[in-house]
Amino acid sequence: MEEIVSAEARAEALKELFEKKLNSAMRLYLESCARCGLCVESCHVFASMPQTRYTAVGRAEVVRKIFKRYFKLQGRFAPWLGETLELNDSSVDALYDAAFSCTGCRRCMVHCPFGIDTQLIMSIAKALLIGADKEPKILSMLADMSIAKGESIEETKADFAQALANLDGEVRELWPASPTPAVPYEVPDSRVLYVALAGSHSIVSAAAIMNAAGESWCLSSFEAVNFAAFLGDAPKAKRIAQRIVDEAKRLRVKEVAVVECGTAFRYLRHMIEPQGFEVVAFAQLIDRYLAEGRIRLDRSRLAEKVTYHDPCQLARNSGVIEEPRRVLRALASDFAEMTPNRAENWCCGGGGGLVAMGEEEFRMKSSKVKADQMRASGASVIVTACENCHSQLSDLNRHYGLGMRVEFLSHLAARALVRSR
Amino acid sequence: MAGNLVAQAVSAATASAPAPGGSAAGAAADAVSAASVLPSAGPRSGFGLALDRLEYGIMVPLLYVALAFLLVALSARLVRILRAPGPPYQLAIYPAPRLPLLAALRDAFGMPQVLRRAPLFWVFLMMYHVGVLALLLGHLDLFPAIRIMPAGSRHMLGAGLVGVMVTLPTFYFLGRRFMGENRKISTPGDYFLLLLLLFLFLFGDLMSWGNSWTASGFVMTKSDFSRYFGILANLSFADPRTVLHGAHYHFIVIHVFLAELFFFVLPFTKVMHAFLALPVEALRRQVWKRS
């Protein structure tokens, strides 16, 4: 008896969580689907592992059937008509399967006649999973660590500054004329605050490029990555972003340049309120420097056939589409597009937190279509502008024996820097 | 009650003068047809009376109830959506169009996503949606105050073609539901809705096609339907049998009943996309200004 009451109370609590997510867009998405099936083949997971649960509509229907059960008359009078779902252990498992097999790439949204956003619908699934304490714990832990770092940043600043000083040599190898320090830190009134990731690979090349451009910049104390956004924990995601917002305001910067990380960029650029400073992707910054003649790149250094992978969060979800291509054309003599590309590009299969969660077997199986696309390009170098995509493409390259080289756009640009006249 | 109905019938029959613009021969045929099918003289009883009452209930009062329900439920649903908090962040897809509203209109009415990926489906969808629009116009045209087709026309708008434009695609949509992944993503509600629409359209087709395949030509003309709509518009609560003649009346009743069922369920089905498509499309096309 106690168990029944507890199950009912849990369902009621989850229902309340669900209701909180019912904004106008969500209601429109939940009410509009005609189940035409046009999204079925949009998902890279379905294209690689053809199962209904891996279709956009299949995933959204799990949430929609719960919606019908609790928020529509049909759920009360004729639940069988819509095959509605109760909130219980079984439906929570289905929610997990739906939410964490979806990378949130929104390719299905491009193909849907109504433009239904499966990623937004999956945010309900993720919120319910958190409510049911069934969310991926690794993502929770990483998000909590980011927040904790924000709370104790003052204690670690000195060590961080010392570590950055150790990067001077690496930056000078790429741009010998770099000022001292080569990686400026905590400089009020800098024009640009560069937000990197953990690891020097996300700092050195960017520092060389900004130094070559004579930019007034400094490095953020924080990592750009927002694990809470992957997790679907909106309050935590906001707190993680707020650390950077506060820092940018404290240093009175004009622009926040986000490292090659699609989700971090989209979150800061499009998912929080405007904050009085611009937010740009690092690929956009390189493109601007080239356009303004502040840096020059040597095209002769990269003679191999190069192709570009559009990171979903950067390209179709944020509009950074042509800038990376202009940079690539400036540094590679043999650039060829993959098919499909731009808004239609296949997701790498590592988004939505899957890379951080591990999940290697699923990632490799579910991205076979991506590996096929990479192979078909005939390129020997695949370039991208997102850390997640880079990790996933590297894993695919190894798993499927593609024999390609996976590169960051910023790394290629830094290596191709030439001194101005 | 029965006596009252007969009195109304006689009064309506005497009042059914030819509509302005209608031919004399047509009017004569209408009059003959009307005279031959008036409810039989004398009081009806038993099953006949029950059927009369049921059919009258469906043709007049229930139609008002269904329309009122549709309006209220539809408004309530739309208000609920519009009054919900706005989206938490921009939901646009890039590249962003220069004219978002125009792009949303193109998406909603042109369905380019379907055209690119499933051209045959697109042909049927376009045929269906244009047909539905023409169907609405054709029914509005039955109100005496609206004149799209000439008042004396025997045909409704499209002369039966409009019915085909919606019926054929509905067969296609239903067949498509049984194929591949579409079968797996379909719910019983999807089939019931399509079946409801299919039968609604088929009985409509019977009016516009079967109705004219009699030895003497039309049993019921657009003018007859207009008189029925006149009864509805005037809130006179007269018996429609007085203006709709012949055995096909029962099929009209079924057609109207299916339409009422559709009105009752519409606000709770995916047909809501008819009202929501444009705002949904706008979400995909609208890039928020950041200042």
XYZ file of C-alpha atoms in Angstrom:
712
model
C 0.000 0.000 0.000
C 2.814 2.334 0.987
C 4.559 1.542 -2.291
C 1.446 2.435 -4.292
C 1.083 5.747 -2.470
C 4.739 6.481 -3.012
C 4.492 5.657 -6.737
C 1.474 7.945 -7.035
C 3.241 10.732 -5.179
C 6.281 10.330 -7.434
C 4.099 10.457 -10.548
C 2.399 13.578 -9.200
C 5.752 15.246 -8.535
C 6.940 14.404 -12.050
C 3.689 15.711 -13.491
C 4.331 19.033 -11.769
C 7.835 19.104 -13.240
C 6.350 18.409 -16.658
C 3.831 21.215 -16.275
C 6.592 23.707 -15.472
C 8.154 23.012 -18.870
C 4.928 23.720 -20.766
C 5.776 27.071 -22.294
C 4.014 28.212 -25.463
C 6.642 26.749 -27.810
C 6.493 23.399 -26.051
C 2.704 23.326 -26.245
C 2.865 24.191 -29.936
C 5.356 21.394 -30.573
C 3.383 18.857 -28.570
C 0.082 19.725 -30.259
C 1.213 20.063 -33.859
C 2.884 16.801 -34.875
C 0.876 15.057 -37.594
C 3.063 11.944 -37.412
C 3.776 12.310 -41.111
C 7.043 10.434 -40.640
C 9.190 12.842 -42.617
C 11.643 13.121 -39.723
C 12.192 9.379 -39.564
C 15.247 9.322 -41.778
C 16.660 12.624 -40.507
C 18.283 11.167 -37.431
C 21.787 9.783 -37.782
C 20.990 7.182 -35.116
C 18.063 5.809 -37.129
C 20.100 5.999 -40.337
C 22.739 3.842 -38.651
C 20.484 1.649 -36.474
C 16.965 1.636 -38.012
C 14.691 1.324 -34.990
C 11.557 3.391 -34.406
C 12.753 4.500 -30.968
C 15.677 6.210 -32.696
C 13.488 8.421 -34.853
C 12.729 11.999 -33.890
C 9.019 11.264 -33.792
C 9.616 8.054 -31.847
C 11.476 9.980 -29.158
C 9.023 12.876 -29.056
C 6.089 10.484 -28.852
C 7.303 9.184 -25.483
C 6.942 12.709 -24.083
C 3.809 13.420 -26.114
C 2.053 10.285 -24.831
C 2.740 11.354 -21.248
C 1.475 14.841 -22.154
C -1.739 13.350 -23.521
C -2.183 11.223 -20.410
C -1.943 14.071 -17.925
C -2.756 17.272 -19.796
C -5.370 16.366 -22.407
C -8.959 15.162 -22.148
C -8.025 12.195 -24.292
C -5.884 10.884 -21.446
C -8.904 10.902 -19.149
C -11.596 9.604 -21.491
C -9.919 7.600 -24.242
C -6.265 6.977 -23.401
C -6.137 4.076 -25.859
C -6.697 6.476 -28.750
C -3.299 8.048 -28.242
C -1.670 5.072 -26.505
C -0.936 7.376 -23.586
C 1.750 6.597 -21.030
C 1.611 6.753 -17.247
C 4.540 8.213 -15.361
C 6.153 5.111 -13.874
C 9.468 3.251 -13.938
C 8.818 1.886 -17.396
C 8.037 5.266 -18.958
C 10.998 6.844 -17.152
C 13.238 4.200 -18.761
C 11.702 5.068 -22.139
C 12.395 8.745 -21.441
C 16.043 7.960 -20.733
C 16.317 5.971 -23.936
C 14.773 8.827 -25.892
C 16.655 11.699 -24.283
C 20.121 10.213 -24.253
C 20.008 8.649 -27.688
C 19.282 12.141 -29.029
C 22.284 14.390 -29.514
C 20.085 17.487 -29.779
C 21.474 18.172 -33.238
C 18.066 19.399 -34.522
C 18.568 17.989 -38.007
C 15.020 16.632 -37.782
C 13.794 20.192 -37.269
C 15.156 21.129 -40.688
C 13.114 18.363 -42.291
C 9.913 18.607 -40.247
C 7.127 20.329 -42.212
C 6.205 22.174 -38.992
C 9.734 22.694 -37.688
C 9.160 20.814 -34.440
C 12.174 21.029 -32.134
C 12.852 17.540 -30.785
C 15.676 18.877 -28.629
C 13.266 21.159 -26.781
C 10.827 18.288 -26.308
C 13.694 16.186 -24.964
C 14.317 18.879 -22.357
C 11.099 17.681 -20.714
C 12.415 14.126 -20.738
C 15.660 15.295 -19.168
C 13.881 17.349 -16.510
C 11.750 14.324 -15.594
C 14.832 12.123 -15.404
C 16.425 14.555 -12.974
C 13.186 14.553 -10.984
C 13.206 10.752 -10.930
C 16.895 10.722 -9.974
C 17.635 8.729 -13.126
C 19.812 11.267 -14.944
C 23.351 10.305 -16.015
C 25.317 10.849 -12.807
C 28.543 11.643 -14.626
C 26.943 14.736 -16.172
C 25.520 15.807 -12.803
C 28.931 15.439 -11.244
C 30.671 17.419 -13.976
C 28.050 20.171 -13.771
C 28.417 20.357 -9.990
C 32.185 20.566 -10.351
C 31.823 23.530 -12.717
C 29.591 25.307 -10.236
C 31.946 24.524 -7.335
C 34.853 25.916 -9.329
C 32.938 29.131 -9.775
C 32.466 29.382 -6.040
C 36.118 28.886 -5.155
C 37.812 30.579 -8.079
C 39.689 33.144 -5.997
C 41.622 30.376 -4.282
C 42.912 28.908 -7.524
C 43.696 32.050 -9.521
C 47.391 32.234 -8.570
C 48.044 28.612 -9.524
C 46.142 29.105 -12.756
C 48.191 32.188 -13.650
C 51.383 30.188 -13.034
C 50.165 27.365 -15.257
C 49.393 29.857 -17.997
C 52.895 31.310 -17.773
C 54.178 27.835 -18.573
C 52.379 28.022 -21.926
C 54.383 31.040 -23.103
C 56.896 28.927 -24.996
C 54.244 26.940 -26.847
C 52.449 30.104 -27.929
C 55.703 31.700 -29.116
C 56.449 28.647 -31.222
C 53.359 29.512 -33.228
C 53.681 33.307 -33.022
C 57.132 34.402 -31.893
C 56.140 38.054 -31.658
C 53.618 37.345 -28.895
C 53.687 39.884 -26.049
C 54.552 38.932 -22.503
C 52.694 37.221 -21.038
C 51.644 35.343 -24.154
C 48.426 34.329 -22.425
C 47.109 37.442 -20.658
C 44.940 36.762 -17.635
C 42.753 38.991 -15.484
C 43.269 42.136 -17.566
C 40.478 44.656 -16.946
C 39.161 46.568 -19.965
C 40.456 44.006 -22.429
C 38.414 44.044 -25.588
C 37.993 40.272 -25.726
C 37.524 37.677 -22.998
C 38.482 34.310 -24.445
C 36.722 31.371 -22.776
C 38.644 28.135 -23.319
C 38.256 24.536 -22.198
C 40.292 22.423 -19.803
C 43.590 21.655 -21.500
C 46.222 23.770 -23.183
C 45.124 22.604 -26.652
C 42.210 25.019 -26.427
C 44.413 27.937 -25.344
C 47.739 27.881 -27.197
C 46.531 28.169 -30.802
C 43.892 30.730 -29.934
C 46.457 32.795 -28.027
C 48.844 32.755 -31.004
C 46.089 33.899 -33.374
C 44.879 36.702 -31.102
C 48.452 37.824 -30.443
C 49.137 37.829 -34.187
C 46.071 39.987 -34.703
C 47.248 42.411 -32.026
C 44.068 41.795 -30.099
C 43.489 43.216 -26.653
C 42.389 40.079 -24.868
C 42.626 37.984 -21.752
C 41.773 34.441 -20.800
C 38.752 33.521 -18.715
C 39.206 31.656 -15.437
C 36.436 29.298 -16.468
C 35.862 26.516 -18.929
C 33.255 27.248 -21.541
C 31.710 23.782 -21.531
C 28.292 23.595 -19.919
C 27.643 20.049 -18.730
C 24.338 21.096 -17.178
C 23.089 22.029 -20.666
C 23.766 18.442 -21.768
C 22.099 17.204 -18.615
C 19.019 19.344 -19.220
C 19.291 21.023 -15.829
C 18.272 24.572 -16.698
C 19.002 26.229 -13.310
C 22.479 24.697 -13.107
C 23.201 25.557 -16.745
C 22.336 29.153 -16.001
C 24.634 29.202 -12.964
C 27.502 27.800 -15.012
C 27.010 30.446 -17.692
C 26.596 33.147 -15.063
C 30.197 32.640 -13.878
C 31.414 33.756 -17.283
C 28.884 36.573 -17.540
C 29.972 37.940 -14.149
C 33.629 37.729 -15.112
C 33.034 39.485 -18.434
C 31.184 42.279 -16.664
C 33.819 42.577 -13.952
C 36.578 42.885 -16.559
C 34.424 45.252 -18.654
C 35.138 43.393 -21.904
C 33.357 44.227 -25.157
C 33.258 40.713 -26.492
C 33.321 37.152 -25.206
C 34.982 34.789 -27.681
C 33.988 31.197 -27.082
C 36.428 28.362 -27.726
C 35.611 25.762 -30.360
C 32.689 24.250 -28.448
C 29.292 24.353 -30.125
C 27.111 23.960 -27.055
C 29.066 26.513 -25.026
C 28.741 29.038 -27.823
C 25.048 28.445 -28.435
C 24.304 28.627 -24.741
C 26.094 31.936 -24.210
C 25.003 33.416 -27.534
C 21.399 32.309 -27.851
C 20.183 30.721 -24.643
C 20.716 33.499 -22.107
C 19.597 37.103 -22.094
C 21.812 39.677 -23.833
C 24.343 40.922 -21.287
C 25.827 44.081 -22.744
C 28.715 42.353 -24.515
C 28.863 40.470 -27.790
C 29.366 36.714 -27.892
C 31.303 35.297 -30.845
C 32.544 31.864 -31.792
C 36.297 31.671 -32.168
C 35.892 30.699 -35.838
C 34.083 34.019 -36.363
C 36.940 35.882 -34.719
C 39.534 34.277 -37.020
C 37.359 35.095 -40.023
C 37.092 38.715 -38.903
C 40.864 39.031 -38.418
C 41.348 37.698 -41.952
C 38.773 40.080 -43.396
C 40.362 43.034 -41.601
C 43.838 41.989 -42.724
C 45.010 41.585 -39.144
C 46.338 38.090 -39.787
C 47.520 36.272 -42.912
C 47.520 32.531 -43.498
C 49.858 30.507 -45.690
C 47.862 28.270 -48.051
C 50.892 26.294 -49.125
C 51.354 24.596 -45.783
C 48.300 22.364 -46.183
C 48.336 20.633 -49.546
C 46.158 17.644 -48.607
C 42.483 17.422 -49.481
C 40.542 18.990 -46.628
C 36.883 18.807 -45.730
C 34.820 20.506 -43.024
C 32.344 19.094 -40.528
C 29.682 21.619 -39.467
C 29.153 21.268 -35.715
C 25.369 21.183 -35.238
C 25.278 23.703 -32.393
C 27.535 26.090 -34.264
C 26.042 25.805 -37.766
C 22.341 25.062 -38.082
C 21.640 26.022 -34.471
C 23.699 29.222 -34.283
C 24.371 30.360 -37.835
C 28.167 30.054 -37.887
C 28.260 28.454 -41.314
C 30.277 30.437 -43.831
C 32.962 31.859 -41.511
C 34.833 28.569 -40.949
C 34.712 27.905 -44.691
C 36.286 31.264 -45.486
C 39.058 30.516 -42.988
C 39.591 27.064 -44.488
C 39.784 28.446 -48.013
C 42.423 30.862 -46.771
C 44.606 28.104 -45.399
C 43.951 25.039 -47.565
C 44.500 24.780 -51.289
C 42.258 21.711 -51.723
C 39.043 22.211 -49.778
C 36.008 20.096 -50.641
C 32.581 19.987 -49.031
C 31.149 16.849 -47.519
C 27.690 15.789 -48.682
C 25.344 16.756 -47.125
C 26.678 19.896 -45.494
C 25.690 23.085 -43.674
C 22.143 22.851 -42.236
C 21.751 19.347 -43.661
C 25.019 17.969 -42.315
C 24.897 14.688 -40.413
C 25.573 15.075 -36.696
C 28.871 13.533 -35.589
C 26.946 11.546 -32.982
C 28.840 12.824 -29.963
C 26.591 15.679 -28.873
C 24.060 15.878 -26.080
C 26.661 14.815 -23.522
C 27.347 11.427 -25.115
C 31.106 12.026 -25.399
C 31.311 13.098 -21.764
C 29.234 10.074 -20.755
C 31.524 7.634 -22.564
C 28.947 5.455 -24.323
C 31.526 4.492 -26.920
C 29.736 1.424 -28.267
C 26.512 3.353 -28.862
C 28.348 6.349 -30.302
C 30.208 4.220 -32.818
C 27.195 2.156 -33.888
C 24.860 5.128 -34.069
C 27.241 7.192 -36.196
C 28.004 4.737 -38.948
C 26.285 7.074 -41.380
C 28.725 9.813 -40.337
C 31.708 7.540 -40.873
C 30.353 6.674 -44.333
C 29.975 10.374 -45.090
C 33.548 11.083 -43.962
C 34.886 8.255 -46.103
C 32.892 9.373 -49.135
C 34.429 12.840 -48.947
C 37.748 11.441 -50.139
C 39.521 13.958 -47.912
C 42.532 13.095 -45.832
C 41.924 15.865 -43.308
C 38.595 16.599 -41.633
C 38.386 19.921 -39.849
C 35.863 21.003 -37.273
C 35.321 23.819 -34.802
C 33.905 21.945 -31.822
C 35.652 19.953 -29.095
C 32.846 17.393 -28.845
C 32.786 16.848 -32.601
C 36.584 16.584 -32.658
C 36.542 13.837 -30.021
C 33.748 11.938 -31.732
C 35.224 12.270 -35.243
C 38.572 11.059 -33.891
C 36.871 8.024 -32.332
C 34.999 7.317 -35.578
C 38.201 7.703 -37.558
C 39.896 5.109 -35.384
C 36.909 2.752 -35.042
C 36.086 2.620 -38.759
C 39.719 2.799 -39.909
C 39.118 5.879 -42.054
C 42.773 6.912 -42.108
C 41.927 10.590 -41.868
C 43.423 13.311 -39.711
C 41.005 15.225 -37.498
C 41.930 18.849 -36.898
C 40.621 21.881 -35.074
C 40.133 24.911 -37.313
C 42.047 27.098 -34.848
C 45.017 24.711 -34.786
C 45.329 24.757 -38.571
C 44.970 28.542 -38.622
C 47.620 28.992 -35.912
C 50.064 26.744 -37.758
C 49.455 28.656 -40.991
C 50.040 32.123 -39.498
C 52.470 34.252 -41.472
C 53.938 37.608 -40.526
C 52.267 40.598 -42.172
C 54.298 42.747 -44.591
C -44.617 17.565 -32.625
C -45.322 15.551 -35.800
C -48.238 17.802 -36.714
C -46.045 20.799 -36.203
C -43.387 19.351 -38.524
C -45.923 18.689 -41.259
C -47.248 22.212 -40.951
C -43.726 23.586 -41.266
C -43.113 21.348 -44.259
C -46.189 22.517 -46.094
C -45.372 26.113 -45.349
C -41.796 25.670 -46.583
C -42.922 23.847 -49.737
C -45.275 26.635 -50.663
C -42.523 29.137 -50.006
C -39.934 27.371 -52.168
C -40.115 29.710 -55.110
C -37.355 29.432 -57.712
C -34.220 31.250 -56.674
C -33.430 34.403 -58.625
C -31.371 33.513 -61.661
C -32.538 29.881 -61.666
C -34.103 28.498 -64.819
C -37.838 27.899 -65.012
C -37.280 24.246 -65.953
C -34.977 23.768 -62.995
C -37.462 25.376 -60.674
C -40.202 23.170 -62.027
C -38.078 20.072 -61.522
C -37.285 21.215 -58.002
C -40.976 21.744 -57.297
C -41.924 18.314 -58.643
C -39.140 16.722 -56.691
C -40.145 18.595 -53.574
C -43.769 17.641 -53.872
C -42.933 13.989 -54.338
C -40.881 13.650 -51.237
C -42.631 15.615 -48.571
C -43.149 13.558 -45.448
C -46.141 11.341 -46.056
C -49.410 12.856 -45.001
C -50.790 11.952 -41.645
C -49.091 11.624 -38.321
C -45.935 9.456 -38.201
C -45.493 7.043 -35.383
C -43.178 4.379 -34.095
C -39.847 3.975 -35.859
C -40.665 6.580 -38.511
C -41.354 9.218 -35.890
C -38.251 8.292 -33.918
C -36.153 8.500 -37.085
C -37.668 11.868 -38.001
C -36.864 13.217 -34.582
C -33.360 11.777 -34.603
C -32.643 13.182 -38.045
C -34.081 16.547 -37.159
C -31.947 16.565 -33.994
C -28.854 15.850 -36.010
C -29.629 18.305 -38.784
C -30.490 21.309 -36.648
C -29.961 21.479 -32.883
C -26.929 19.169 -32.708
C -25.246 21.137 -35.456
C -25.552 24.325 -33.403
C -24.233 22.486 -30.358
C -21.293 21.051 -32.318
C -20.378 24.417 -33.811
C -20.654 26.164 -30.442
C -18.548 23.439 -28.837
C -15.961 23.746 -31.588
C -15.714 27.495 -31.145
C -15.459 27.350 -27.370
C -13.038 24.413 -27.197
C -10.893 25.778 -30.004
C -10.709 29.205 -28.405
C -9.909 27.688 -25.014
C -7.082 25.635 -26.473
C -5.635 28.546 -28.414
C -5.869 30.868 -25.412
C -4.124 28.263 -23.271
C -1.242 28.056 -25.717
C -0.984 31.804 -26.234
C -1.127 32.556 -22.516
C 1.634 30.107 -21.631
C 5.040 31.665 -20.938
C 7.111 32.303 -24.051
C 9.940 30.038 -25.176
C 12.999 30.199 -22.921
C 15.363 30.994 -25.748
C 15.584 31.440 -29.499
C 14.592 28.300 -31.382
C 15.627 29.324 -34.883
C 17.328 27.152 -37.446
C 20.030 28.648 -39.674
C 20.683 29.915 -42.258
C 18.143 32.497 -41.157
C 15.850 33.911 -43.830
C 15.883 37.649 -44.507
C 12.100 37.786 -44.180
C 11.147 35.391 -41.370
C 7.397 35.868 -41.675
C 7.492 35.204 -45.394
C 9.621 32.119 -44.804
C 7.176 30.878 -42.162
C 4.273 31.448 -44.555
C 6.129 29.575 -47.289
C 6.842 26.699 -44.906
C 3.245 26.566 -43.698
C 1.514 26.816 -47.059
C 4.123 25.527 -49.497
C 5.591 22.722 -47.381
C 8.975 22.803 -49.175
C 10.391 20.278 -46.692
C 7.865 17.714 -47.927
C 8.383 18.592 -51.582
C 12.120 17.953 -51.295
C 11.893 14.648 -49.481
C 8.576 13.102 -50.554
C 7.233 14.684 -53.770
C 4.259 12.310 -54.164
C 3.205 12.950 -50.560
C 3.512 16.667 -51.280
C 1.214 16.413 -54.319
C -1.458 14.727 -52.221
C -0.972 17.144 -49.335
C -1.339 20.151 -51.609
C -4.350 18.639 -53.337
C -5.897 17.917 -49.959
C -5.288 21.309 -48.401
C -6.428 23.256 -51.466
C -9.437 20.951 -51.545
C -10.249 21.637 -47.882
C -10.076 25.363 -48.550
C -12.385 25.034 -51.554
C -14.646 22.816 -49.480
C -14.969 25.500 -46.827
C -15.697 28.115 -49.476
C -18.208 25.803 -51.126
C -20.077 25.357 -47.861
C -19.930 29.071 -47.043
C -21.365 29.673 -50.503
C -24.479 27.822 -49.394
C -25.400 30.692 -47.103
C -27.845 32.894 -48.986
C -25.849 36.019 -48.214
C -22.694 34.694 -49.900
C -22.535 34.387 -53.694
C -19.545 32.556 -55.157
C -21.464 30.302 -57.534
C -24.668 31.716 -59.145
C -27.625 31.386 -56.812
C -29.488 29.231 -59.307
C -26.578 26.853 -59.865
C -27.365 23.208 -59.419
C -23.748 22.544 -58.497
C -21.834 23.501 -55.427
C -18.400 25.072 -55.915
C -16.199 22.766 -57.991
C -19.100 20.651 -59.226
C -17.916 17.581 -57.325
C -14.222 17.993 -58.102
C -13.525 19.460 -54.686
C -14.823 16.303 -53.045
C -12.453 14.218 -55.137
C -9.598 16.552 -54.211
C -10.016 15.689 -50.552
C -11.187 12.094 -50.831
C -8.356 10.741 -52.979
C -5.586 12.123 -50.739
C -7.387 10.800 -47.665
C -7.235 7.308 -49.177
C -3.524 7.903 -49.805
C -2.917 9.171 -46.255
C -4.715 6.165 -44.831
C -2.764 3.736 -47.009
C 0.484 5.477 -46.085
C -0.262 4.906 -42.394
C 0.064 1.165 -42.949
C 3.487 1.355 -44.525
C 6.940 0.960 -42.921
C 7.852 3.217 -40.043
C 4.619 5.193 -40.475
C 2.682 2.189 -39.223
C 4.899 2.005 -36.152
C 4.535 5.673 -35.246
C 0.767 5.743 -35.785
C -1.688 5.601 -32.916
C -5.304 4.370 -33.053
C -6.357 8.029 -32.982
C -4.541 8.631 -36.287
C -6.533 5.882 -38.004
C -9.855 6.899 -36.487
C -9.387 10.503 -37.525
C -8.579 9.529 -41.107
C -11.496 7.115 -41.232
C -13.831 9.770 -39.877
C -12.662 12.222 -42.520
C -12.814 9.603 -45.247
C -16.434 8.735 -44.537
C -17.335 12.382 -44.097
C -15.901 13.108 -47.535
C -17.437 10.018 -49.122
C -20.902 11.021 -47.983
C -20.186 14.516 -49.244
C -19.195 13.018 -52.577
C -22.477 11.149 -52.591
C -24.244 14.516 -52.416
C -22.315 16.024 -55.274
C -21.909 12.960 -57.509
C -24.408 10.263 -56.625
C -27.065 12.896 -56.139
C -26.903 13.892 -59.791
C -26.919 10.378 -61.205
C -30.641 9.919 -61.246
C -32.788 9.427 -64.295
C -34.322 12.868 -63.838
C -30.998 14.548 -63.083
C -30.411 16.194 -59.743
C -32.388 15.068 -56.743
C -31.055 17.935 -54.673
C -29.432 21.029 -56.002
C -27.235 23.732 -54.570
C -30.404 25.798 -54.167
C -31.872 23.109 -51.910
C -28.751 23.030 -49.784
C -28.870 26.826 -49.660
C -32.400 26.695 -48.299
C -31.199 24.307 -45.592
C -28.369 26.682 -44.732
C -30.938 29.491 -44.763
C -32.910 27.633 -42.092
C -29.721 27.321 -40.037
C -28.704 30.947 -40.564
C -32.169 32.246 -39.647
C -32.325 30.119 -36.507
C -35.857 29.199 -37.572
C -35.493 25.603 -36.366
C -37.628 24.472 -39.311
C -37.414 20.850 -40.436
C -34.775 20.556 -43.194
C -36.857 17.842 -44.855
C -39.091 20.604 -46.100
C -36.291 21.826 -48.369
C -34.130 18.741 -48.887
C -35.938 16.188 -50.953
C -35.630 12.536 -51.750
C -34.213 9.420 -50.211
C -30.742 10.939 -50.229
C -31.815 12.952 -47.242
C -30.674 10.133 -44.968
C -27.186 10.340 -46.464
C -27.127 14.071 -45.865
C -28.012 13.371 -42.258
C -25.096 10.952 -42.002
C -22.814 13.502 -43.681
C -23.892 16.175 -41.216
C -23.540 13.783 -38.281
C -19.966 12.912 -39.286
C -19.226 16.618 -39.655
C -20.554 17.177 -36.138
C -18.397 14.371 -34.797
C -15.439 16.022 -36.503
C -16.288 19.376 -34.920
C -16.466 17.742 -31.499
C -13.079 16.032 -31.771
C -11.161 18.622 -33.799
C -9.814 20.654 -30.849
C -8.343 17.487 -29.337
C -6.701 16.078 -32.413
C -3.694 16.853 -34.544
C -6.021 18.752 -36.887
C -5.140 21.597 -34.529
C -2.121 22.038 -36.775
C -4.464 23.943 -39.088
C -4.419 26.748 -36.522
C -0.947 26.206 -35.079
C 1.186 25.653 -38.170
C 2.045 29.290 -38.710
C 3.136 30.095 -35.141
C 5.150 26.867 -35.005
C 6.856 27.689 -38.282
C 7.618 31.189 -36.994
C 9.609 29.670 -34.115
C 11.922 28.004 -36.613
C 12.392 31.127 -38.695
C 12.527 33.922 -36.126
C 15.980 35.059 -35.026
C 15.707 37.096 -31.848
C 17.107 40.574 -31.833
C 19.849 41.023 -29.237
C 20.445 44.561 -28.187
